[in-house]
Phi, psi and omega in degrees: 000141178307167170275156177303332190288333173269354186242344187276115185247343194274335199250013181295327177266019181244023194213020184246018174078044180303142157200162173234142178253167199315311161324310195291310185310304187311327185273325197261327202283319194293319189273344157296331172305293180314321174292317171303319191278326181297325192298312201301302185286352171273315171309314181283322180302312167308306183053047186262347180196164182253153176249132182238120172257111156286130165243118183233180154139198180297130176309140182075006176297340185109006181322291181310317184286338180279314173302329167312291184298338176293312184305322198280325187290320176247182181270122187300327183314337188246022173240117170247117179254143186215136176221130185253133175265182177315159179292126175269176196292324167307306191295342180276358147301338172249147185301157189306310186299339195306309183301321174289319179301322194283355180250006180308137174293155173281161165315136171096353193236167182236134160255138181235124178245106159292169168039041191285200190274024167251346195279311184307305183295325181300291169307310177303313176293316186290342187251014161079007179279347185223141175287179196264320185281342156307308180304305164312328176288332178297318166296329182283329176293330193274327173300320177293319174310312181283325170302309177285345176284311171306321172290350177258010165125325189318138165258113183259128169250122192249111177263114190238104176282111196237143168245152164282154175308319181293314182283345154293319166280337151307323176279331172289315169329289185304311175289335173277007179262342157253149177296335183281354187224356171313310179307343192254019174241106169265157176329300191300329167300296188309324186288310182299343178281323182281345174244038196301302180298318185287311186309296196298327183301302180296338181280315177322297192299318184297321196281336184286328179276347177234031173262073184299160183299307190292348183189086179266159182297131180252091181266131191223113177303129190273346190305315171273095190294329170309306174298315187285326177294322179286330178279328165299310178304305181290328179283322183285339187284318198294313193284318185284325173309304174307313197274332161322301195282000178267140192289186192277130155296126177267169188266131180249150164286120195282155172251100182248163167293139181282132160257117192235150184297158175294149189294338172252032182043023180278156165196172202288352174280292209275337167271010170300149184256100179284347178290334178306133178204186189218134170299160182282341182278324175296303175320294192305317169302324170295318188298297184305328190277338172277333170300322177291321177283320175312295200310325184279322182303304186289359170259343176304137178317322178299344171291351180287330203250010170207173180229150189254120161232129193241124194256127165259117164229166186163164181295147176316128174076025172270005163089036174302317183302303190311311200278317172313297184304324171304325184290301200293343181282354189261342191260159174283114190298340188287338194258003191224151165228150173253116192241092170289138181251123173241196175302137188285151184262191195281328176300320178297310165312332173272018170235154171314156180299317190284000172310297181305324179290308181296352170311306201262009176281138198281147167283173179291137187098357180230160186232155177217128169246111192263098167286105173079147197203196179303351181268016168292336175288329179254009168288255173290323172306296176324288174312306177279356166082005176312316188231164177276166172307325179295308186306299194281349177286318184273356187291324186297331177289310190296313183295296176321330166284323168303313186289329187294327182292316168304317176308298171290006165264351187110007185251127185276121181248126194244117176263109179255135178241120181257113193255135188233174169263150166312305172307311200292319182293323175297340200263332173288324166307307166305324173288317172294339169299316205268351194243116199293321180282009178239358187296336184281359174269341176266137188227169168298325191295326192286312183295322174288339177282332188297319174307340186261014191307309176311315167291324195271359160287316169302313170306316187290319173306319176281334178302291183303320175293339191249351175240002188275099197220161201293348174256336168218081174289137178284168174214110175274128188231106185296116196241018190282345148274115181290332195282320191295317191300297179333306188283330179279336182283307185304316188272343159306305184296319188285333181286326189295305182282349174283314182294317179309312176314312177290320182292341181267341183048000000 
């Protein structure tokens, strides 16, 4: 790898010896501290967005000391500081980004992340443990993730604390010379310093490729603690205050390409064959066979190297719950979860919309069945105008990226749309209303949603067209006959698991 002296461009201004004398520090520090605290409580009070601070940079550039100062200047009760090391064995049983989603702060709060999603790609490539094409692929995933966070309103601040190679060597020598500070120099930092040129060259590429308009990198020279801390504090204050001072965003009509209905009014749902049915005797025999097959597949040792996510969507009363029960009857209760998804609660609304689903992504060897899912963004939220057109339009791409990321991490995703006709839905609604032990299944919203049937049909067609991918295709199942539908779902599920296991070898 070429030396950083020939390639590095992002760090030039952070190697010129920025300094602030003690007098200036004493003048500026109390004022900045007061302003940061005032800003923090305004952020908490208004709770319009979350702030995520990424802390990265050269070893010994003062990252930890700066974060300690920020926590001292502000109220640490409303700051979540997390430090991530290399992936542990249990963490490797989840997608790479799983652990970062768990610590995203809610609106009104600040999160500070050490060892975040940049650390492993940079270190692995710099040490020669990862090829360049995979490094670039990981950076692209990060760009997409950060664009999604920004679009969801998160204020993302990316701090890179830098030292020149000469300054890094001098800093290490200074720390090692004193018994009180020698402990701060670890074998890892000594090893990284030997690879300084490679590390900085790789970091330069990472920063250039991920310095987005929505989330640019902010490079801070770390040799002088006064300069470093005042700069970080001022950048944080300015960025959050500027966002707070912006007027509350209103829903504006988006200038997007039109999504129109087919000229012949024929769509994916109306084209299904709803007359398909099965006799009760054959149903019971076939159900038992398929449940046995599913049970055997779930116990296959190869399942310990992957996980399973099954998504159920469909019109109200399409039979999602009863179908899920036929699946779980064949599974070991210790190794699956069923997640019924309703309208987001207050805590969930304070996070990006995918956050509440990331929490339930299973580790290897486990399964999660979602009774409704992240597709609410492009279904109910679209139809009921709970989000802007721009929000649900971008969600198609975000969902595809989410599912591709899961698939790359060993998650098998099987998605079902249970389709019924309006007449069959009306029959089931009336039956629920007239049956005491089924009354709880029917609500005023269910009746109101029937009036939106054409809008939901259009939304479902658009959703399937835009999110049925090779890694996570949609399976549309005509479900006017519940027995036939359950058998079809079980058969498709078994086939998908079987193919996935064969591909793993």
